[in-house]
């Protein structure tokens, strides 16, 4: 794709492939070649592409009612809120359109909590290498200078400490008396697939209780079954005060949610926050269908089993590779850290292996396969990556994995 031939802003380094059709974990380009999707739209299409039940829900609801306004009661929104609160142990839900918006709602709840405590300049504790969105507030909360560069001045009100380090949190508590909340990911996806230790999350819960801080968990990438539990924090057996969701909640249809319990659940009053499109009947019906399918097919449990197979396969195939520094993950959320920058592997994986991957932090291959993959597809992901990283492949382009248009149509 040539940018000068496009009217689209240069916000993305797009690959020269356009997909026209999908089914489960497979995609086809305009020429009919088949690809294996190991990123699921970056943890979005967990139920795979073109799921017939999701397509049917979209079609039927589109013929009934798309949008009214949040000034009226929306029955599908009420149903979805009740189901998500039951799954998370939360009490109230606010619906929006994206993960960044969900985190914006959480940040506003934290500030309201601080002002209710008579804290004039409330601070929110966030983590190094964390990622919470690209609005100015969520970008300010994000711990990645490369993503923040050019957008200064950033918003004040954030105290940053190392991830997985309780002592650093304790030191911050002693140094910053105006901290009112902690925002943390149970697995840092953009940060290189780094998993929070269970004791770390439990320790955060204890510290938040001691200091009357809100514990706010960003489940936008790790949530909705991806780590092998419905939500990543559940591996530690804790209950946060605020949980944010998006991505896989709509399986590709835009929807986000900010869930809260206890004192955080009743901080908003009418007029203090809102969303024009958030929680409309179509989005909420799709999300309810996602929950139906995930519950019926035990997809969080399936992600745990397939994730163990994926990590085991990666360790066997690549654990002794001279360029591999570490292989990390939880459930179907895996990262392969290399000893060098490797962003070129995204394009090479497409061209040489017909495989969709991403690279994060510049040196970590990120894998987020659909939760509906079968075992053969998990093994295929491992095999294609092994070929991609083989010494022979680094000597020059390998022949691509071929699937003819005729085979793709079969």
CSV table of C-alpha atoms in Angstrom, one decimal:
chain,number,residue,atom,x,y,z
A,1,UNK,CA,0.0,0.0,0.0
A,2,UNK,CA,1.4,3.4,-1.0
A,3,UNK,CA,0.4,6.2,1.4
A,4,UNK,CA,0.4,8.8,-1.3
A,5,UNK,CA,-2.4,6.9,-3.0
A,6,UNK,CA,-4.5,6.8,0.1
A,7,UNK,CA,-6.7,9.4,1.8
A,8,UNK,CA,-6.1,7.7,5.2
A,9,UNK,CA,-3.9,9.3,7.8
A,10,UNK,CA,-0.6,7.7,8.4
A,11,UNK,CA,-1.5,6.4,11.9
A,12,UNK,CA,-0.6,2.8,11.1
A,13,UNK,CA,2.3,1.0,9.5
A,14,UNK,CA,-0.1,-1.2,7.4
A,15,UNK,CA,0.9,-4.5,5.8
A,16,UNK,CA,0.2,-4.8,2.0
A,17,UNK,CA,-2.5,-7.4,2.6
A,18,UNK,CA,-6.3,-6.9,2.6
A,19,UNK,CA,-8.5,-9.6,3.9
A,20,UNK,CA,-12.0,-10.1,2.4
A,21,UNK,CA,-13.3,-13.2,4.3
A,22,UNK,CA,-12.8,-15.1,7.5
A,23,UNK,CA,-13.9,-18.3,9.2
A,24,UNK,CA,-12.8,-19.2,12.7
A,25,UNK,CA,-9.0,-18.8,12.9
A,26,UNK,CA,-8.6,-18.5,9.1
A,27,UNK,CA,-8.6,-15.5,6.8
A,28,UNK,CA,-8.5,-15.1,3.0
A,29,UNK,CA,-7.0,-12.2,1.1
A,30,UNK,CA,-8.4,-10.7,-2.1
A,31,UNK,CA,-6.4,-13.2,-4.2
A,32,UNK,CA,-7.9,-16.1,-2.4
A,33,UNK,CA,-4.8,-17.1,-0.3
A,34,UNK,CA,-5.5,-18.5,3.1
A,35,UNK,CA,-3.8,-17.3,6.3
A,36,UNK,CA,-3.7,-18.5,9.9
A,37,UNK,CA,-4.7,-15.8,12.4
A,38,UNK,CA,-2.6,-15.9,15.6
A,39,UNK,CA,-3.6,-12.4,16.9
A,40,UNK,CA,-7.4,-12.4,16.6
A,41,UNK,CA,-7.5,-8.7,15.8
A,42,UNK,CA,-5.2,-8.1,18.8
A,43,UNK,CA,-7.3,-10.1,21.3
A,44,UNK,CA,-10.7,-9.1,19.8
A,45,UNK,CA,-12.1,-11.9,17.7
A,46,UNK,CA,-11.8,-14.6,20.4
A,47,UNK,CA,-14.7,-16.5,18.9
A,48,UNK,CA,-13.1,-16.4,15.5
A,49,UNK,CA,-14.2,-14.7,12.3
A,50,UNK,CA,-17.7,-14.7,10.9
A,51,UNK,CA,-19.2,-16.7,13.9
A,52,UNK,CA,-22.7,-17.6,12.7
A,53,UNK,CA,-24.4,-16.9,16.0
A,54,UNK,CA,-22.8,-13.5,16.3
A,55,UNK,CA,-23.7,-12.7,12.6
A,56,UNK,CA,-27.3,-13.8,13.3
A,57,UNK,CA,-27.6,-11.6,16.4
A,58,UNK,CA,-26.2,-8.5,14.5
A,59,UNK,CA,-28.6,-9.1,11.6
A,60,UNK,CA,-31.7,-9.6,13.7
A,61,UNK,CA,-31.0,-6.7,16.0
A,62,UNK,CA,-30.1,-4.4,13.1
A,63,UNK,CA,-33.6,-5.0,11.7
A,64,UNK,CA,-35.2,-4.2,15.1
A,65,UNK,CA,-33.4,-1.3,16.8
A,66,UNK,CA,-29.8,0.1,16.6
A,67,UNK,CA,-29.9,3.2,18.8
A,68,UNK,CA,-32.1,5.2,21.1
A,69,UNK,CA,-30.1,7.1,23.7
A,70,UNK,CA,-29.0,6.5,27.2
A,71,UNK,CA,-31.7,8.9,28.4
A,72,UNK,CA,-34.0,5.8,28.0
A,73,UNK,CA,-33.8,2.4,29.5
A,74,UNK,CA,-32.1,-0.2,27.2
A,75,UNK,CA,-33.1,-3.7,28.1
A,76,UNK,CA,-30.1,-5.4,26.4
A,77,UNK,CA,-27.8,-3.1,28.4
A,78,UNK,CA,-29.5,-4.1,31.7
A,79,UNK,CA,-29.1,-7.8,30.8
A,80,UNK,CA,-25.4,-7.4,29.9
A,81,UNK,CA,-24.7,-5.4,33.0
A,82,UNK,CA,-26.2,-8.0,35.3
A,83,UNK,CA,-24.3,-10.8,33.6
A,84,UNK,CA,-20.9,-9.0,33.7
A,85,UNK,CA,-21.4,-8.1,37.3
A,86,UNK,CA,-22.2,-11.7,38.2
A,87,UNK,CA,-19.0,-12.9,36.5
A,88,UNK,CA,-16.7,-10.3,38.1
A,89,UNK,CA,-18.3,-9.7,41.5
A,90,UNK,CA,-18.9,-6.1,40.6
A,91,UNK,CA,-22.2,-4.2,41.3
A,92,UNK,CA,-22.6,-1.6,38.6
A,93,UNK,CA,-21.6,-1.2,34.9
A,94,UNK,CA,-21.0,1.7,32.6
A,95,UNK,CA,-20.9,1.0,28.9
A,96,UNK,CA,-18.8,2.8,26.2
A,97,UNK,CA,-17.2,2.0,22.9
A,98,UNK,CA,-13.6,1.0,23.5
A,99,UNK,CA,-11.0,0.1,26.0
A,100,UNK,CA,-9.6,3.6,26.2
A,101,UNK,CA,-13.1,4.9,27.1
A,102,UNK,CA,-13.5,2.2,29.7
A,103,UNK,CA,-10.2,3.3,31.3
A,104,UNK,CA,-11.2,7.0,31.0
A,105,UNK,CA,-14.3,6.1,33.1
A,106,UNK,CA,-12.1,4.3,35.7
A,107,UNK,CA,-9.7,7.3,35.9
A,108,UNK,CA,-12.7,9.6,36.5
A,109,UNK,CA,-14.0,7.3,39.2
A,110,UNK,CA,-10.5,7.4,40.9
A,111,UNK,CA,-10.5,11.2,40.9
A,112,UNK,CA,-14.1,11.4,42.2
A,113,UNK,CA,-13.0,9.0,45.0
A,114,UNK,CA,-10.1,11.2,45.8
A,115,UNK,CA,-12.2,14.4,45.9
A,116,UNK,CA,-14.7,12.6,48.1
A,117,UNK,CA,-11.8,12.0,50.5
A,118,UNK,CA,-10.9,15.7,50.3
A,119,UNK,CA,-7.7,15.1,48.3
A,120,UNK,CA,-7.2,18.2,46.2
A,121,UNK,CA,-4.7,16.7,43.7
A,122,UNK,CA,-5.4,12.9,43.6
A,123,UNK,CA,-2.7,10.7,42.2
A,124,UNK,CA,-3.2,7.3,40.5
A,125,UNK,CA,-0.5,4.7,40.8
A,126,UNK,CA,0.4,3.1,37.4
A,127,UNK,CA,3.0,0.6,36.2
A,128,UNK,CA,6.1,0.9,34.0
A,129,UNK,CA,5.5,-0.7,30.6
A,130,UNK,CA,1.8,-0.6,31.1
A,131,UNK,CA,-0.6,0.4,28.3
A,132,UNK,CA,-4.1,1.8,28.9
A,133,UNK,CA,-5.1,3.6,25.7
A,134,UNK,CA,-4.3,6.5,23.4
A,135,UNK,CA,-6.5,9.3,24.7
A,136,UNK,CA,-4.6,12.0,26.5
A,137,UNK,CA,-5.5,10.7,29.9
A,138,UNK,CA,-5.0,7.0,29.2
A,139,UNK,CA,-1.8,7.8,27.3
A,140,UNK,CA,-0.6,9.7,30.4
A,141,UNK,CA,-1.3,6.6,32.4
A,142,UNK,CA,0.6,4.4,30.0
A,143,UNK,CA,4.2,3.5,30.8
A,144,UNK,CA,5.7,3.7,27.3
A,145,UNK,CA,7.6,6.9,26.4
A,146,UNK,CA,7.7,5.9,22.7
A,147,UNK,CA,3.9,6.1,22.5
A,148,UNK,CA,3.8,9.3,24.5
A,149,UNK,CA,6.5,11.1,22.5
A,150,UNK,CA,5.1,14.2,20.6
A,151,UNK,CA,2.0,14.5,22.8
A,152,UNK,CA,3.5,16.4,25.7
A,153,UNK,CA,2.5,17.9,28.0
A,154,UNK,CA,0.9,14.8,29.4
A,155,UNK,CA,-1.8,15.0,32.0
A,156,UNK,CA,-0.6,15.2,35.6
A,157,UNK,CA,-1.9,12.9,38.4
A,158,UNK,CA,0.1,9.7,37.8
A,159,UNK,CA,2.8,8.0,39.9
A,160,UNK,CA,4.7,5.3,38.1
A,161,UNK,CA,6.4,2.3,39.6
A,162,UNK,CA,7.9,-1.0,38.3
A,163,UNK,CA,5.5,-3.8,37.6
A,164,UNK,CA,5.4,-6.8,39.8
A,165,UNK,CA,7.2,-4.9,42.6
A,166,UNK,CA,5.3,-4.6,45.9
A,167,UNK,CA,8.1,-2.8,47.7
A,168,UNK,CA,8.0,-0.1,45.1
A,169,UNK,CA,4.3,0.4,45.8
A,170,UNK,CA,4.9,0.6,49.5
A,171,UNK,CA,7.6,3.2,48.9
A,172,UNK,CA,5.3,5.2,46.7
A,173,UNK,CA,2.6,5.1,49.4
A,174,UNK,CA,5.1,6.6,51.9
A,175,UNK,CA,6.2,9.3,49.4
A,176,UNK,CA,2.9,10.2,47.9
A,177,UNK,CA,0.1,10.7,50.4
A,178,UNK,CA,-2.3,11.8,47.7
A,179,UNK,CA,-2.5,8.4,45.9
A,180,UNK,CA,-6.1,7.3,45.7
A,181,UNK,CA,-6.1,4.4,43.3
A,182,UNK,CA,-3.9,1.7,41.6
A,183,UNK,CA,-4.4,0.9,37.9
A,184,UNK,CA,-2.8,-2.4,36.8
A,185,UNK,CA,-3.0,-5.0,34.1
A,186,UNK,CA,-3.0,-8.7,35.2
A,187,UNK,CA,-0.9,-9.4,32.1
A,188,UNK,CA,0.9,-6.6,30.3
A,189,UNK,CA,0.1,-7.3,26.7
A,190,UNK,CA,1.7,-4.3,25.0
A,191,UNK,CA,4.4,-4.5,27.6
A,192,UNK,CA,5.7,-7.8,26.2
A,193,UNK,CA,3.3,-10.4,27.7
A,194,UNK,CA,4.4,-10.0,31.3
A,195,UNK,CA,2.3,-11.9,33.8
A,196,UNK,CA,1.6,-10.4,37.2
A,197,UNK,CA,2.5,-12.8,40.0
A,198,UNK,CA,-0.5,-13.9,42.0
A,199,UNK,CA,1.1,-12.7,45.3
A,200,UNK,CA,1.7,-9.3,43.7
A,201,UNK,CA,-2.0,-8.9,42.9
A,202,UNK,CA,-2.9,-10.1,46.3
A,203,UNK,CA,-0.5,-7.7,47.9
A,204,UNK,CA,-2.0,-4.8,45.9
A,205,UNK,CA,-5.4,-5.8,47.2
A,206,UNK,CA,-4.1,-5.6,50.8
A,207,UNK,CA,-2.3,-2.3,50.2
A,208,UNK,CA,-5.4,-0.8,48.6
A,209,UNK,CA,-7.5,-1.8,51.6
A,210,UNK,CA,-5.0,-0.4,54.0
A,211,UNK,CA,-4.8,3.0,52.3
A,212,UNK,CA,-8.4,3.3,51.1
A,213,UNK,CA,-7.3,3.2,47.5
A,214,UNK,CA,-9.4,1.8,44.6
A,215,UNK,CA,-7.8,-1.3,43.0
A,216,UNK,CA,-8.6,-0.9,39.3
A,217,UNK,CA,-7.7,-3.8,37.0
A,218,UNK,CA,-7.4,-3.3,33.3
A,219,UNK,CA,-8.7,-6.5,31.7
A,220,UNK,CA,-9.1,-5.1,28.2
A,221,UNK,CA,-6.6,-7.4,26.6
A,222,UNK,CA,-6.3,-10.2,29.3
A,223,UNK,CA,-10.0,-10.5,30.1
A,224,UNK,CA,-12.9,-12.5,28.6
A,225,UNK,CA,-11.3,-15.9,28.9
A,226,UNK,CA,-8.0,-15.3,27.3
A,227,UNK,CA,-5.8,-16.2,30.2
A,228,UNK,CA,-7.7,-19.4,31.0
A,229,UNK,CA,-10.0,-17.7,33.5
A,230,UNK,CA,-12.9,-15.3,32.7
A,231,UNK,CA,-10.6,-12.5,33.9
A,232,UNK,CA,-6.9,-12.4,34.5
A,233,UNK,CA,-7.1,-11.2,38.1
A,234,UNK,CA,-9.2,-14.2,39.1
A,235,UNK,CA,-6.0,-16.4,39.0
A,236,UNK,CA,-5.0,-14.6,42.1
A,237,UNK,CA,-8.4,-15.0,43.8
A,238,UNK,CA,-8.9,-11.3,44.4
A,239,UNK,CA,-11.8,-8.9,43.8
A,240,UNK,CA,-10.9,-5.5,42.5
A,241,UNK,CA,-13.0,-2.3,43.0
A,242,UNK,CA,-13.0,-1.4,39.3
A,243,UNK,CA,-12.7,-3.7,36.2
A,244,UNK,CA,-12.4,-2.4,32.7
A,245,UNK,CA,-13.3,-4.5,29.6
A,246,UNK,CA,-13.5,-4.1,25.8
A,247,UNK,CA,-11.8,-6.0,22.9
A,248,UNK,CA,-13.2,-9.6,23.0
A,249,UNK,CA,-16.4,-8.5,24.7
A,250,UNK,CA,-17.9,-7.7,21.3
A,251,UNK,CA,-15.9,-10.2,19.1
A,252,UNK,CA,-15.2,-7.3,16.7
A,253,UNK,CA,-18.2,-5.1,17.4
A,254,UNK,CA,-17.1,-2.1,19.4
A,255,UNK,CA,-18.1,-2.1,23.0
A,256,UNK,CA,-16.3,-1.3,26.3
A,257,UNK,CA,-17.3,-1.5,29.9
A,258,UNK,CA,-16.3,-0.1,33.2
A,259,UNK,CA,-17.5,-2.2,36.2
A,260,UNK,CA,-17.3,-1.2,39.8
A,261,UNK,CA,-18.3,-2.3,43.3
A,262,UNK,CA,-18.6,-0.9,46.8
A,263,UNK,CA,-17.9,2.8,47.1
A,264,UNK,CA,-16.7,3.0,43.5
A,265,UNK,CA,-20.1,1.8,42.2
A,266,UNK,CA,-22.0,4.9,43.2
A,267,UNK,CA,-19.5,7.7,42.5
A,268,UNK,CA,-21.1,8.8,39.3
A,269,UNK,CA,-24.2,10.9,39.4
A,270,UNK,CA,-26.3,11.9,36.4
A,271,UNK,CA,-24.5,14.3,34.1
A,272,UNK,CA,-21.0,13.5,35.4
A,273,UNK,CA,-20.2,11.0,32.6
A,274,UNK,CA,-21.8,9.7,29.5
A,275,UNK,CA,-21.5,8.2,26.0
A,276,UNK,CA,-23.6,8.8,22.9
A,277,UNK,CA,-23.2,5.4,21.4
A,278,UNK,CA,-22.1,3.4,24.5
A,279,UNK,CA,-24.3,0.5,25.4
A,280,UNK,CA,-26.7,0.7,22.5
A,281,UNK,CA,-29.0,-2.2,21.9
A,282,UNK,CA,-26.9,-3.7,19.1
A,283,UNK,CA,-23.6,-3.7,21.0
A,284,UNK,CA,-25.1,-5.1,24.1
A,285,UNK,CA,-27.0,-7.8,22.3
A,286,UNK,CA,-23.8,-8.9,20.5
A,287,UNK,CA,-21.9,-9.0,23.9
A,288,UNK,CA,-24.7,-11.1,25.4
A,289,UNK,CA,-24.3,-13.5,22.5
A,290,UNK,CA,-20.5,-13.6,23.1
A,291,UNK,CA,-21.2,-14.5,26.8
A,292,UNK,CA,-23.7,-17.2,25.7
A,293,UNK,CA,-21.2,-18.9,23.4
A,294,UNK,CA,-18.3,-18.6,25.8
A,295,UNK,CA,-20.3,-20.1,28.7
A,296,UNK,CA,-21.8,-22.9,26.6
A,297,UNK,CA,-18.5,-23.9,25.1
A,298,UNK,CA,-16.4,-23.5,28.3
A,299,UNK,CA,-14.0,-21.2,26.4
A,300,UNK,CA,-12.0,-19.9,29.4
A,301,UNK,CA,-11.2,-23.5,30.3
A,302,UNK,CA,-10.4,-24.3,26.7
A,303,UNK,CA,-8.0,-21.3,26.6
A,304,UNK,CA,-6.2,-22.8,29.6
A,305,UNK,CA,-5.7,-26.1,27.9
A,306,UNK,CA,-4.8,-24.7,24.5
A,307,UNK,CA,-2.5,-22.2,26.1
A,308,UNK,CA,-0.6,-24.9,27.9
A,309,UNK,CA,-0.2,-26.7,24.6
A,310,UNK,CA,1.0,-23.5,22.9
A,311,UNK,CA,3.6,-22.6,25.5
A,312,UNK,CA,4.8,-26.2,25.7
A,313,UNK,CA,5.1,-26.3,21.9
A,314,UNK,CA,7.0,-23.0,21.8
A,315,UNK,CA,9.4,-24.1,24.5
A,316,UNK,CA,10.1,-27.3,22.7
A,317,UNK,CA,10.5,-25.7,19.3
A,318,UNK,CA,12.2,-22.4,20.3
A,319,UNK,CA,13.4,-22.7,23.9
A,320,UNK,CA,17.0,-23.4,22.8
A,321,UNK,CA,17.0,-21.0,19.8
A,322,UNK,CA,20.0,-18.7,20.2
A,323,UNK,CA,17.9,-15.5,19.6
A,324,UNK,CA,15.2,-16.4,22.1
A,325,UNK,CA,15.6,-14.7,25.5
A,326,UNK,CA,12.3,-15.8,27.1
A,327,UNK,CA,9.0,-17.4,26.3
A,328,UNK,CA,6.2,-16.1,28.5
A,329,UNK,CA,2.4,-16.3,28.7
A,330,UNK,CA,-0.8,-17.3,30.4
A,331,UNK,CA,-3.6,-19.1,28.6
A,332,UNK,CA,-3.7,-18.1,24.9
A,333,UNK,CA,-1.6,-15.0,25.5
A,334,UNK,CA,2.0,-15.7,24.7
A,335,UNK,CA,5.2,-13.7,24.0
A,336,UNK,CA,8.5,-14.8,22.6
A,337,UNK,CA,11.2,-12.2,23.5
A,338,UNK,CA,14.2,-12.1,21.2
A,339,UNK,CA,17.6,-10.6,21.7
A,340,UNK,CA,17.2,-8.1,18.9
A,341,UNK,CA,14.6,-5.8,17.3
A,342,UNK,CA,12.3,-8.0,15.2
A,343,UNK,CA,9.4,-5.8,13.9
A,344,UNK,CA,10.2,-7.1,10.4
A,345,UNK,CA,8.9,-10.5,11.4
A,346,UNK,CA,5.3,-9.2,11.1
A,347,UNK,CA,5.7,-8.8,7.3
A,348,UNK,CA,7.8,-11.8,6.9
A,349,UNK,CA,5.3,-14.0,8.7
A,350,UNK,CA,2.6,-12.9,6.3
A,351,UNK,CA,4.7,-13.3,3.2
A,352,UNK,CA,6.6,-16.5,4.1
A,353,UNK,CA,4.2,-18.4,6.4
A,354,UNK,CA,0.8,-16.9,5.8
A,355,UNK,CA,0.7,-16.3,9.6
A,356,UNK,CA,-0.6,-13.2,11.4
A,357,UNK,CA,1.5,-12.1,14.4
A,358,UNK,CA,2.4,-8.8,16.0
A,359,UNK,CA,5.6,-7.6,17.6
A,360,UNK,CA,5.4,-5.5,20.8
A,361,UNK,CA,8.1,-3.6,22.7
A,362,UNK,CA,10.1,-3.9,19.5
A,363,UNK,CA,11.5,-7.3,20.3
A,364,UNK,CA,8.7,-9.6,21.5
A,365,UNK,CA,6.5,-11.7,19.2
A,366,UNK,CA,3.0,-11.5,20.6
A,367,UNK,CA,0.5,-14.4,20.0
A,368,UNK,CA,-3.2,-14.0,20.8
A,369,UNK,CA,-4.9,-16.8,18.9
A,370,UNK,CA,-8.7,-17.1,18.8
A,371,UNK,CA,-10.1,-19.2,21.7
A,372,UNK,CA,-11.9,-21.4,19.2
A,373,UNK,CA,-8.6,-22.7,17.6
A,374,UNK,CA,-8.3,-26.5,17.5
A,375,UNK,CA,-5.2,-28.3,18.6
A,376,UNK,CA,-3.9,-28.7,15.0
A,377,UNK,CA,-4.0,-25.0,14.5
A,378,UNK,CA,-2.1,-24.3,17.7
A,379,UNK,CA,0.5,-26.8,16.6
A,380,UNK,CA,0.5,-25.1,13.1
A,381,UNK,CA,1.2,-21.7,14.7
A,382,UNK,CA,4.2,-23.2,16.5
A,383,UNK,CA,5.5,-24.9,13.3
A,384,UNK,CA,5.2,-21.8,11.2
A,385,UNK,CA,7.0,-19.7,13.8
A,386,UNK,CA,9.8,-22.3,14.0
A,387,UNK,CA,10.2,-22.1,10.2
A,388,UNK,CA,10.1,-18.3,10.4
A,389,UNK,CA,12.9,-18.2,13.0
A,390,UNK,CA,15.0,-21.0,11.5
A,391,UNK,CA,18.5,-20.1,10.3
A,392,UNK,CA,17.6,-21.0,6.8
A,393,UNK,CA,14.7,-18.5,6.8
A,394,UNK,CA,17.0,-15.7,8.0
A,395,UNK,CA,19.2,-16.2,5.0
A,396,UNK,CA,16.5,-15.0,2.7
A,397,UNK,CA,12.8,-15.2,1.9
A,398,UNK,CA,11.3,-18.7,2.0
A,399,UNK,CA,8.6,-19.9,-0.2
A,400,UNK,CA,5.2,-18.9,1.2
A,401,UNK,CA,2.7,-21.4,2.5
A,402,UNK,CA,0.5,-21.8,-0.5
A,403,UNK,CA,-3.2,-22.3,-0.6
A,404,UNK,CA,-4.7,-21.8,-4.0
A,405,UNK,CA,-7.9,-19.7,-4.5
A,406,UNK,CA,-9.6,-22.9,-5.6
A,407,UNK,CA,-8.7,-24.6,-2.3
A,408,UNK,CA,-9.7,-21.6,-0.3
A,409,UNK,CA,-13.1,-21.7,-1.9
A,410,UNK,CA,-13.6,-25.4,-1.1
